[in-house]
XYZ file of C-alpha atoms in Angstrom:
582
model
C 109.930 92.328 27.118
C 107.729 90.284 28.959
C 105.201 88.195 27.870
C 101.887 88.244 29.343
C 100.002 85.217 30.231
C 96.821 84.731 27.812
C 93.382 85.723 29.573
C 92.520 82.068 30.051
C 95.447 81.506 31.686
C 95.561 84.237 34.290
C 91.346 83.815 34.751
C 93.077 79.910 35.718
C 95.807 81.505 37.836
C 92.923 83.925 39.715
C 90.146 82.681 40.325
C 89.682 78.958 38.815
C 92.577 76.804 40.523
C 92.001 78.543 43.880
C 88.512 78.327 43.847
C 88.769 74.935 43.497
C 91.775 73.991 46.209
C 89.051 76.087 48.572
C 86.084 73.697 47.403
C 87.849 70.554 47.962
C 88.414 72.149 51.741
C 85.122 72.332 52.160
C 84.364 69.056 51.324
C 87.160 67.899 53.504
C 84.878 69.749 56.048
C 82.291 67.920 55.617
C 83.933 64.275 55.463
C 85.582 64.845 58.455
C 82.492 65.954 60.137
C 80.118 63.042 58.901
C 82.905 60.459 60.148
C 82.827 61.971 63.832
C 79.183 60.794 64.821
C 77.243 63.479 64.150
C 74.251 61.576 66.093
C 76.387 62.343 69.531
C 76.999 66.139 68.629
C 73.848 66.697 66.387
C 75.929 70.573 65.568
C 77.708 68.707 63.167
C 74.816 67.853 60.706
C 74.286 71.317 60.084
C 78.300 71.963 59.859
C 78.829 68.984 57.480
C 76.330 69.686 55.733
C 76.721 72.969 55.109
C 80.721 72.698 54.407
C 79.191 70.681 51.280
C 77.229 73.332 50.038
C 79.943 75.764 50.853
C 82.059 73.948 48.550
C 79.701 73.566 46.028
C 79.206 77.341 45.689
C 82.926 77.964 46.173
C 83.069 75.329 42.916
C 80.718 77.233 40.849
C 82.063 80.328 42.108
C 85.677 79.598 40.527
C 84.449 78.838 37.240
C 82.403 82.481 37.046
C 83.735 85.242 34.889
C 82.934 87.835 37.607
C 85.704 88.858 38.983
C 83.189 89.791 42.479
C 83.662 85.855 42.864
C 87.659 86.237 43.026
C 88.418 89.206 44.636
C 85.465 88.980 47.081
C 83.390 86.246 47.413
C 86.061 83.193 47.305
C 88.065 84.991 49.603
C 85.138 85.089 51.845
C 84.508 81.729 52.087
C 87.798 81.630 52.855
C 86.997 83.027 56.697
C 84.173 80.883 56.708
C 85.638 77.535 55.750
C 88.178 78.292 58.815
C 85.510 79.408 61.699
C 83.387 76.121 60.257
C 87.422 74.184 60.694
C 87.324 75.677 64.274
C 83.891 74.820 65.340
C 84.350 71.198 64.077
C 87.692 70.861 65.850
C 85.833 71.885 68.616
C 83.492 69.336 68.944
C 85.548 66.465 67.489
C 88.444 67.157 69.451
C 88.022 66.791 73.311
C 91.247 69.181 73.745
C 90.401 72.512 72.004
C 88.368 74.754 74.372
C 86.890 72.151 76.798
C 87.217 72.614 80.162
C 86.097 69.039 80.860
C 89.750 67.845 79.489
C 92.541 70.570 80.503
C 92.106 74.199 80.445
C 95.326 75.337 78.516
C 97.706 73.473 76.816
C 100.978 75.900 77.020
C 102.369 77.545 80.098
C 102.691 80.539 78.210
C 98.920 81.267 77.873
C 98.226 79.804 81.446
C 100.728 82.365 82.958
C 99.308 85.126 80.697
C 95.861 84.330 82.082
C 97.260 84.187 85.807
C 98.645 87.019 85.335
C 95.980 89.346 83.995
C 94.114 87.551 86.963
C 96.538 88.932 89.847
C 96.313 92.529 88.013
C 92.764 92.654 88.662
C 93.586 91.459 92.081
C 96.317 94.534 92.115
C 99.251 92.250 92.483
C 102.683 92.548 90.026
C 102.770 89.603 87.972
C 106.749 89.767 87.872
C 107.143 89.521 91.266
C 104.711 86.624 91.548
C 105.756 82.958 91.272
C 103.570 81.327 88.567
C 103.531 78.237 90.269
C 99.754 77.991 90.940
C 98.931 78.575 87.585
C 99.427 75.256 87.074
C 96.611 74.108 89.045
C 94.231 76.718 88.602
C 94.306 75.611 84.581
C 95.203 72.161 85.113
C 98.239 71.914 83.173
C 99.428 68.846 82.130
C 103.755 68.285 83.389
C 103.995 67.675 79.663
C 103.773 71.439 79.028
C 106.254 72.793 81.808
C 109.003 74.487 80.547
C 111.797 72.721 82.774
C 115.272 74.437 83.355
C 118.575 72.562 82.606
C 119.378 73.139 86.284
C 116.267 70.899 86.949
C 113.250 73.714 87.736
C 110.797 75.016 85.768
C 110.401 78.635 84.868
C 107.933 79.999 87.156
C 107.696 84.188 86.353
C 106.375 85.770 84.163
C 108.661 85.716 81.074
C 107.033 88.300 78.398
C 106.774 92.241 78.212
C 103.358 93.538 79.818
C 100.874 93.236 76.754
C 100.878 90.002 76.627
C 98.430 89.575 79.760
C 97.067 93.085 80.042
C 95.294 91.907 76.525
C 93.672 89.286 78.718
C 92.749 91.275 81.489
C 89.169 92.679 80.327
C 87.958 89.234 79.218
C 89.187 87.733 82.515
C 87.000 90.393 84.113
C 83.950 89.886 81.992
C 84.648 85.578 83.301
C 85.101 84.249 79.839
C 85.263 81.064 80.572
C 88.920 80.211 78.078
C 91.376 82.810 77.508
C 91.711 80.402 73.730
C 88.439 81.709 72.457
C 91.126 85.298 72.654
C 93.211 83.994 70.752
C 90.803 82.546 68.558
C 89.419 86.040 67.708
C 93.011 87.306 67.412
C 93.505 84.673 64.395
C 90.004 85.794 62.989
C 90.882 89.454 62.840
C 94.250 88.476 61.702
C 92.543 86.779 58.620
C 90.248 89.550 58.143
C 92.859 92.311 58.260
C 95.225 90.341 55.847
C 92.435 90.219 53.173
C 91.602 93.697 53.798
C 95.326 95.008 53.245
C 96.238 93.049 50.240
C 95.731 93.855 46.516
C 92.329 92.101 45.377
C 94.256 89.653 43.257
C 95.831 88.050 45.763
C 93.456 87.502 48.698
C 92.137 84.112 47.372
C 95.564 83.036 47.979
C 96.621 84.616 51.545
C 92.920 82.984 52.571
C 93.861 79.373 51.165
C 96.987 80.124 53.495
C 95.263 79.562 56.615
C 93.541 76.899 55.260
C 96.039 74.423 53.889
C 99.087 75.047 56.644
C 97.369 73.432 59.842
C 99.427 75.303 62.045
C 97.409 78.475 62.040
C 94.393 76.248 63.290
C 95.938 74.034 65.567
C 98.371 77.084 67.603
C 95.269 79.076 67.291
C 92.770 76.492 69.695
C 96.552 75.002 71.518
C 97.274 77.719 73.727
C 100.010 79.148 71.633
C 100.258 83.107 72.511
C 102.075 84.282 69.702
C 99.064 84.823 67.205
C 98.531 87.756 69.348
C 101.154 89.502 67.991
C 100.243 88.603 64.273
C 98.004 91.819 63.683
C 100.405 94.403 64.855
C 102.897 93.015 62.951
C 100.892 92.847 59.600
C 100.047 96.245 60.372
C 104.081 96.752 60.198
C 104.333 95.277 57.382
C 101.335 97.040 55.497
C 102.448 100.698 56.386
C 106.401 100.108 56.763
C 107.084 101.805 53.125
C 103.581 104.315 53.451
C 102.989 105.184 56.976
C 106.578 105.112 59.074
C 104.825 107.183 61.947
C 101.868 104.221 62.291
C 104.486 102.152 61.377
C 106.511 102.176 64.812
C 103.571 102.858 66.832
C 102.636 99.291 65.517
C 106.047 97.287 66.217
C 106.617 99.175 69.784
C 102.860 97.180 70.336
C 103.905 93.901 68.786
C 107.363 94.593 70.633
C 105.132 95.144 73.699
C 103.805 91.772 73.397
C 106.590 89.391 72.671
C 109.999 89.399 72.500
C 109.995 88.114 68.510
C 109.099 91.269 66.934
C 112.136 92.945 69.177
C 114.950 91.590 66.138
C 112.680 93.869 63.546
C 113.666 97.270 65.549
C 117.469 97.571 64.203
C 116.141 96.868 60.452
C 113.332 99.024 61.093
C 115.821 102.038 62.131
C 118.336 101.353 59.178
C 115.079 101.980 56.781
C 114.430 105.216 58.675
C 117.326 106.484 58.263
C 118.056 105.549 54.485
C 114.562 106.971 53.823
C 115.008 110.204 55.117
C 115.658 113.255 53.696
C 119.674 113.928 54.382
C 119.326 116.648 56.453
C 116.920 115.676 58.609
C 117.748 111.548 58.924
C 118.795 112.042 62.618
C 116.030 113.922 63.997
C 113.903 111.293 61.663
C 114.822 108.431 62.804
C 114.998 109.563 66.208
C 111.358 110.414 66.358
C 110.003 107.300 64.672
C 112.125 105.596 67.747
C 110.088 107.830 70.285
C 107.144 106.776 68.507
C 108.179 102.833 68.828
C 109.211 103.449 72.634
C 106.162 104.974 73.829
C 103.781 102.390 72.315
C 106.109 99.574 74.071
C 106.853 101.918 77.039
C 102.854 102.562 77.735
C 101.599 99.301 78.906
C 104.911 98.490 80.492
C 106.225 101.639 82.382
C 103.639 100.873 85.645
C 105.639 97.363 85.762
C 108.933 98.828 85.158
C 108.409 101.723 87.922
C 106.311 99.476 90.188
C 109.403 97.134 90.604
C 112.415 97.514 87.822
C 114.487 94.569 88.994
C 111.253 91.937 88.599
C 110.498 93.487 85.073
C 113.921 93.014 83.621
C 114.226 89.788 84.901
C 110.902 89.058 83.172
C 110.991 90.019 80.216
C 114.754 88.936 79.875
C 113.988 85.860 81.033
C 114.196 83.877 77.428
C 117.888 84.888 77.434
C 118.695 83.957 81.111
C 116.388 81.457 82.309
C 118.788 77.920 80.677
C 115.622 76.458 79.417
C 116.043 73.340 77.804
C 117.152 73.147 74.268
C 114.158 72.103 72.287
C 113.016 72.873 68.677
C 113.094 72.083 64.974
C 115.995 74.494 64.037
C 119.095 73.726 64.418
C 119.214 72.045 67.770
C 117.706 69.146 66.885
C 121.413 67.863 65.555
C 121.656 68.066 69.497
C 118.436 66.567 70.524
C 118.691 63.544 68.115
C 121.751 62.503 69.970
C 124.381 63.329 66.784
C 126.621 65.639 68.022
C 127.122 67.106 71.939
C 128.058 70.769 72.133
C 127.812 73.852 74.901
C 124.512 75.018 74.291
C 126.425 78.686 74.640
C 127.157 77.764 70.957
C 123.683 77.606 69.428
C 123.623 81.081 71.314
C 126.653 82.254 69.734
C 125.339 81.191 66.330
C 122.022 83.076 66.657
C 124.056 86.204 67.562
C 126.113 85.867 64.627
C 123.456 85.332 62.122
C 121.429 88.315 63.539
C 124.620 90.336 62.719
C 124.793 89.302 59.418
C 121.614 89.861 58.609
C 121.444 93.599 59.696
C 125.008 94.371 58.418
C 123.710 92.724 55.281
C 120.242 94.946 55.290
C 122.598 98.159 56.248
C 124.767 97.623 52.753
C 122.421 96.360 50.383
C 118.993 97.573 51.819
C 117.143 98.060 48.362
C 117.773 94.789 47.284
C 117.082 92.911 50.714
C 114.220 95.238 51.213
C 112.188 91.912 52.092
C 114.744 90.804 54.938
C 113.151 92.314 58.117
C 110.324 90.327 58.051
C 112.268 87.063 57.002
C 115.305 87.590 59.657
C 113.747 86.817 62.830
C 112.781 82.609 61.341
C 116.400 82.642 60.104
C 117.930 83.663 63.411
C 116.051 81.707 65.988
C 116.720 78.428 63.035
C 120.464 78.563 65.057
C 119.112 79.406 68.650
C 118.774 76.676 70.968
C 115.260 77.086 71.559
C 113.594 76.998 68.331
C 109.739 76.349 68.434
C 107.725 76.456 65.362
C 105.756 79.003 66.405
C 108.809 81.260 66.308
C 108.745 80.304 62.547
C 105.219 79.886 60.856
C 103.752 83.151 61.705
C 106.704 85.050 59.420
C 105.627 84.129 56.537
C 102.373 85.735 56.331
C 103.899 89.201 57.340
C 106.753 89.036 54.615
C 103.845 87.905 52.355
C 102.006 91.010 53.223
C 104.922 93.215 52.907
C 105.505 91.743 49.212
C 101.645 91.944 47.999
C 101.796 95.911 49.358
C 105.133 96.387 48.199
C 104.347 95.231 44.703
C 101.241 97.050 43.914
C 103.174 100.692 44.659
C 106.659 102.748 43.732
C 108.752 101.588 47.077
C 110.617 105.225 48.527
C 113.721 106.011 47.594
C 116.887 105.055 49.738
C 119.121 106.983 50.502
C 122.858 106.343 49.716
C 124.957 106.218 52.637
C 128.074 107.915 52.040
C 130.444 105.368 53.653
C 129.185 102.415 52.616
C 132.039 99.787 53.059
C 131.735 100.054 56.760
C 128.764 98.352 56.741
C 130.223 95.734 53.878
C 133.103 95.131 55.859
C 130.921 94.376 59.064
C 128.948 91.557 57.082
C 132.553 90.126 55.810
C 133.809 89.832 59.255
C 130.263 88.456 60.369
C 130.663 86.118 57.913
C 134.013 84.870 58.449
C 132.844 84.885 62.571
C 130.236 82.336 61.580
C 132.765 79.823 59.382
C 135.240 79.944 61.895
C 132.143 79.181 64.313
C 130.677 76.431 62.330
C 134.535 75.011 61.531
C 134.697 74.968 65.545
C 131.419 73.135 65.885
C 133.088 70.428 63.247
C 136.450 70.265 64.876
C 134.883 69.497 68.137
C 132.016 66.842 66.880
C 135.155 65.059 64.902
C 137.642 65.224 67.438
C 135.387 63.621 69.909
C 135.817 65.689 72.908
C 132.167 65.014 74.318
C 130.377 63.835 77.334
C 128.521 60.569 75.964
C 125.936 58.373 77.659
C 125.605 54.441 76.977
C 122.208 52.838 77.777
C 123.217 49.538 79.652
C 120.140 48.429 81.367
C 116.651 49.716 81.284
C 114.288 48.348 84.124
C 110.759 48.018 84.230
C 108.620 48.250 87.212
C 107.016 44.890 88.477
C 103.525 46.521 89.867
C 103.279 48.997 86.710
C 104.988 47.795 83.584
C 106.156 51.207 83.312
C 109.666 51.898 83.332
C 111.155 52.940 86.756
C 115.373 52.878 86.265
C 117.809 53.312 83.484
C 121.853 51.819 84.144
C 123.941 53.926 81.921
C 127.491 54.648 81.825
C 128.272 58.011 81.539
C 132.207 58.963 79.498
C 133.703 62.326 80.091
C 136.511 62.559 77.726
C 137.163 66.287 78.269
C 139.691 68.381 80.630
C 137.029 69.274 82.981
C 135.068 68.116 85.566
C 131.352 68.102 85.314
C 128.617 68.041 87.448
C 125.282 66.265 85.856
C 121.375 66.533 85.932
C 119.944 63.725 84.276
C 116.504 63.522 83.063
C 113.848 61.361 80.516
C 112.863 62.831 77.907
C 109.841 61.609 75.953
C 108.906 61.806 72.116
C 105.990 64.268 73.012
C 108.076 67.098 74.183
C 108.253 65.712 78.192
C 111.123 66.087 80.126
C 111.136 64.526 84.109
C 114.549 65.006 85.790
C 115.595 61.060 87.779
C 118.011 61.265 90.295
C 120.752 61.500 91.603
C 119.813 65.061 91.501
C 123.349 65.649 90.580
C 126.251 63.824 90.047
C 129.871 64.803 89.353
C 132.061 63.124 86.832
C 135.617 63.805 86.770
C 137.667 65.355 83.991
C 138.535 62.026 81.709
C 136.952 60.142 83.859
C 133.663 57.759 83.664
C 130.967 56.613 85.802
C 128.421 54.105 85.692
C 125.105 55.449 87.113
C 121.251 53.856 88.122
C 118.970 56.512 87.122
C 115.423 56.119 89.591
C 112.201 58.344 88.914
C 111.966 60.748 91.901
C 108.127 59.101 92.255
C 105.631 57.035 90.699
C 104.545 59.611 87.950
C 108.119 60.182 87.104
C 107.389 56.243 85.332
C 108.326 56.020 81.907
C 104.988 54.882 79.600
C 106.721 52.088 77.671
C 106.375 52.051 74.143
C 107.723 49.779 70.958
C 107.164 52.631 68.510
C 108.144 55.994 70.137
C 111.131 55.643 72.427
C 112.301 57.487 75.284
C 116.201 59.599 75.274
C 118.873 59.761 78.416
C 119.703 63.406 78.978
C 122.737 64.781 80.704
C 122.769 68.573 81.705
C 125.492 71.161 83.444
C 125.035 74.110 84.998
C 124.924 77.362 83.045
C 124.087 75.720 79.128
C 128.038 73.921 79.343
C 126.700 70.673 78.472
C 123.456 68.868 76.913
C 124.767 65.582 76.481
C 121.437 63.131 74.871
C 121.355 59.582 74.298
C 120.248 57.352 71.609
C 116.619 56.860 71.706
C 115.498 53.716 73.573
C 112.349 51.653 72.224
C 111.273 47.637 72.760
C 108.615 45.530 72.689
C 106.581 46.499 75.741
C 105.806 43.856 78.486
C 101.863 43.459 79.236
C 100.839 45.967 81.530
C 100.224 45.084 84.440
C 97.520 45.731 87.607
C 98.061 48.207 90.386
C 99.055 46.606 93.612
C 97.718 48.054 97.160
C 96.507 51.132 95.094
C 99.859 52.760 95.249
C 99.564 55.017 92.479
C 95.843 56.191 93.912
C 96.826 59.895 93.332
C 99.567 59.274 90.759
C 99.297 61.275 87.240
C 102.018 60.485 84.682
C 104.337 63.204 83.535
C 104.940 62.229 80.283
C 100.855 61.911 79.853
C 98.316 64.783 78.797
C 96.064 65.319 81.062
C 93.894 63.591 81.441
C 95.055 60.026 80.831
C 92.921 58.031 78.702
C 93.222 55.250 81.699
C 94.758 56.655 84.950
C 97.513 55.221 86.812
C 95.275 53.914 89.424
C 92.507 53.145 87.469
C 92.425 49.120 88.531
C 93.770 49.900 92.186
């Protein structure tokens, strides 16, 4: 039997050590707002301040014996401690919400905004290029999303909620679509707190608090918060309410493609919770639930032009974006080992298997894996952005805090069960002999490799304007090559030759040139810059070592030559511009 924890213990566990993590935020608060001049931005007095007090009542608070203060009033402060986080952030930092510095700092929310912009205009977003978007929210080239063919994804890439959300605040002219997505973190918060046993909301409030990625995504222009309530709401009413249930995931499925690996878990749990008789027509009608809450604010873009929508919304799977992450790929990225990019996507595939083949045999005991499975998966895909990570967290965390405080249903027993069994062996064994592949070819050295030789810097700028490096091509086939820079901060400029073909076991010995004078490389002796080789079609992502040295002085613009230049490896806008001593 188990032993319960004395009362002084669990009064520690519930109220005391929480209430005290959430005062010392506070008082972070207020440091950081006394050491950002509160006598330019005289709001921060009152914010500083205040956070001080805050956390002096949140102090107090902990120690009380009313358990009001834990289950109510702590996590309170909670939602206040992050609006007071926001507001500081806000006037500290030039980048959050300011349209004096630049308006959005992702594509994605720029092309949302666009978008909901040409549907008040009447105009199909899909069939739009979302080229000027970049202008009309003065994007930095640091945020593009470039193509390994050398473009940049210009339509619309997400199902139709995700800038029909926008569309009534771009009507009412408020002036940043962030301050959305601001709110949609706020309610997020709220609804969390609201949904969770009493016990437990001091903690899920400290969560937004201590892991700075639910501030920072929430004021950088990352979309993906938006679909953070429906799928809480999923989680919340997935073993009490499966009608809500899928009504809530064919929204969040509605708004971005993540929530879309949740559907075949979510119809293995319909059917093992149905009554035997009935598990077909069920399950089918939770489905028709799910597909009219997806289908309703996407059908008038799917009948208005079917082709465009597809392309859309399919358009994370077929537009070869550049590998990028901190899954998996960055074995790539880091220059260790050089494999088809078709791999990563073979690996995701596999693992996606395995995880529903795994939820179809053993669903009771992997009752938590819905909500975990999507991070897992897109660890091994080639793309792998944080934001397709941090988010999952909270929702399994919601799932377990509802889960625990009730009797789960009862699962039905599928009478064949080694099907599914012997699906997840043969998954499994797909993804050794996979990963055994991936170690056969790093070892046996069958790679396209790249060898700095030379790295020149331009006379007029200082910055770096051509790269010698000799490219090996060890393999059977001929390739032809993109080659591009690629910065610490996430930039990527393609140099030319545009493309270049190296024979099969052949080598070459190329001068890489910046297309123009923003194509530069900032030189820098602590974050270096990578070579990168692309094919056609995700064959080949070939990166170099990274390249760093002790940077020459910089020097003055001659004949003003660079009047109109703006780096691409720079945020907009440069601290000092290129021709800022022309």
């Amino acid at each position: 039997m188990a032993q319960e924890l004395p009362s002084d213990t669990n009064k520690l566990l519930a109220s005391v050590v929480p209430g005290l993590a959430l005062a010392a935020v506070f008082f972070h608060l207020g440091y950081v707002a006394a050491s950002a001049q509160p006598a330019l931005h005289t709001a921060l007095l009152p914010l500083g301040l205040g956070s001080y007090l805050l956390g002096f009542l949140a102090l107090i608070g902990s120690l009380s014996s009313r358990s009001i203060w834990a289950g109510r009033i702590l996590p309170g402060l909670c939602v206040v401690a992050f609006v007071i986080s926001i507001a500081i952030n806000h006037l500290v930092n030039p980048a959050v919400v300011n349209p004096s510095f630049e308006k959005y700092q992702s594509d994605s929310l720029a092309f949302s905004a666009y978008s909901a912009q040409l549907v008040l205009e009447g105009r199909d977003p899909y069939t739009e290029s979302m080229a000027p978007a970049f202008e009309r929210f003065h994007l930095s080239p640091t945020v593009y999303t470039p193509t390994v063919e050398g473009g940049t994804i210009l339509s619309e890439p997400y199902p139709a909620l995700s800038f029909l959300i926008y569309v009534p605040f771009m009507a009412l002219h408020v002036p940043s679509m962030i301050w959305v997505d601001i709110g949609f973190q706020i309610v997020s918060m709220l609804l969390i707190l609201m949904l969770v046993p009493v016990q437990t909301r001091i903690y899920f409030g400290l969560f937004f608090l201590l892991i700075p990625e639910y501030l920072s995504f929430a004021v950088s222009s990352a979309t993906d918060v938006l679909w953070l309530p429906f799928m809480i709401g999923v989680a919340a009413t997935w073993d009490r309410r499966p009608q809500l249930c899928a009504v809530l995931l064919g929204l969040a499925c509605a708004m971005k493609q993540e929530p879309w690996f949740i559907v075949p878990f979510a119809l293995i749990y319909w059917w093992k919770t149905s009554a035997p008789d009935a598990a077909l027509g069920t399950t089918l009608r939770r489905l028709a639930y799910m597909s009219a809450a997806f289908l309703v604010p996407n059908l008038p873009f799917l009948l208005w032009h079917p082709a465009a929508w597809f392309e859309g919304v399919l358009s994370p799977l077929l537009s070869h974006a550049v590998p990028l992450g901190s899954g998996l790929i960055q074995l790539q990225t880091s220059g260790l080992i050089t494999l088809p990019l078709g791999v990563y996507t073979a690996l995701w595939v596999a693992a996606f298997v395995i995880c529903v083949a795994a939820y179809a045999r053993w669903t009771d005991r992997l009752r938590w894996l819905p909500f975990a499975a999507p991070a897992i998966v897109l660890f091994f895909s080639p793309r792998s952005l944080q934001n397709y990570f941090i988010y999952w967290p909270l929702v399994l965390g919601v799932y377990a805090a509802v889960a625990a405080s009730e009797a789960p249903p009862q699962l039905r027993v599928i009478s064949s069960p080694r099907f599914a069994g012997r699906v997840a062996v043969l998954a499994l064994a797909g993804l050794a002999s996979l990963v055994l592949l991936i170690g056969a070819t790093a070892a046996a050295g069958e790679r396209i490799s790249l060898d700095v030789k030379h790295v020149g810097v331009d006379a007029n700028t200082g910055l770096v304007n051509s790269v010698v490096v000799d490219v090996e091509n060890p393999t059977s086939n001929a390739e032809t090559l993109h080659f591009a820079i690629a910065s610490p901060l996430n930039s990527l400029v393609f140099w030319r030759p545009e493309r270049y073909e190296v024979p099969a076991h052949g080598s070459a010995t190329l001068r890489l040139t910046p297309g123009d004078l923003a194509g530069e490389v900032p030189h820098s002796k602590d974050m270096g810059f990578q070579v990168v080789a692309y094919a056609p079609q995700d064959r080949v992502a070939s990166y170099s070592r990274s390249l760093s040295w002790e940077a020459p002085e910089m020097r003055g613009v001659r004949n003003g030559r660079l009047a109109s230049a703006v780096s691409k490896f720079q945020t907009l806008p440069t601290r000092a511009p290129l021709a800022w001593n022309a």
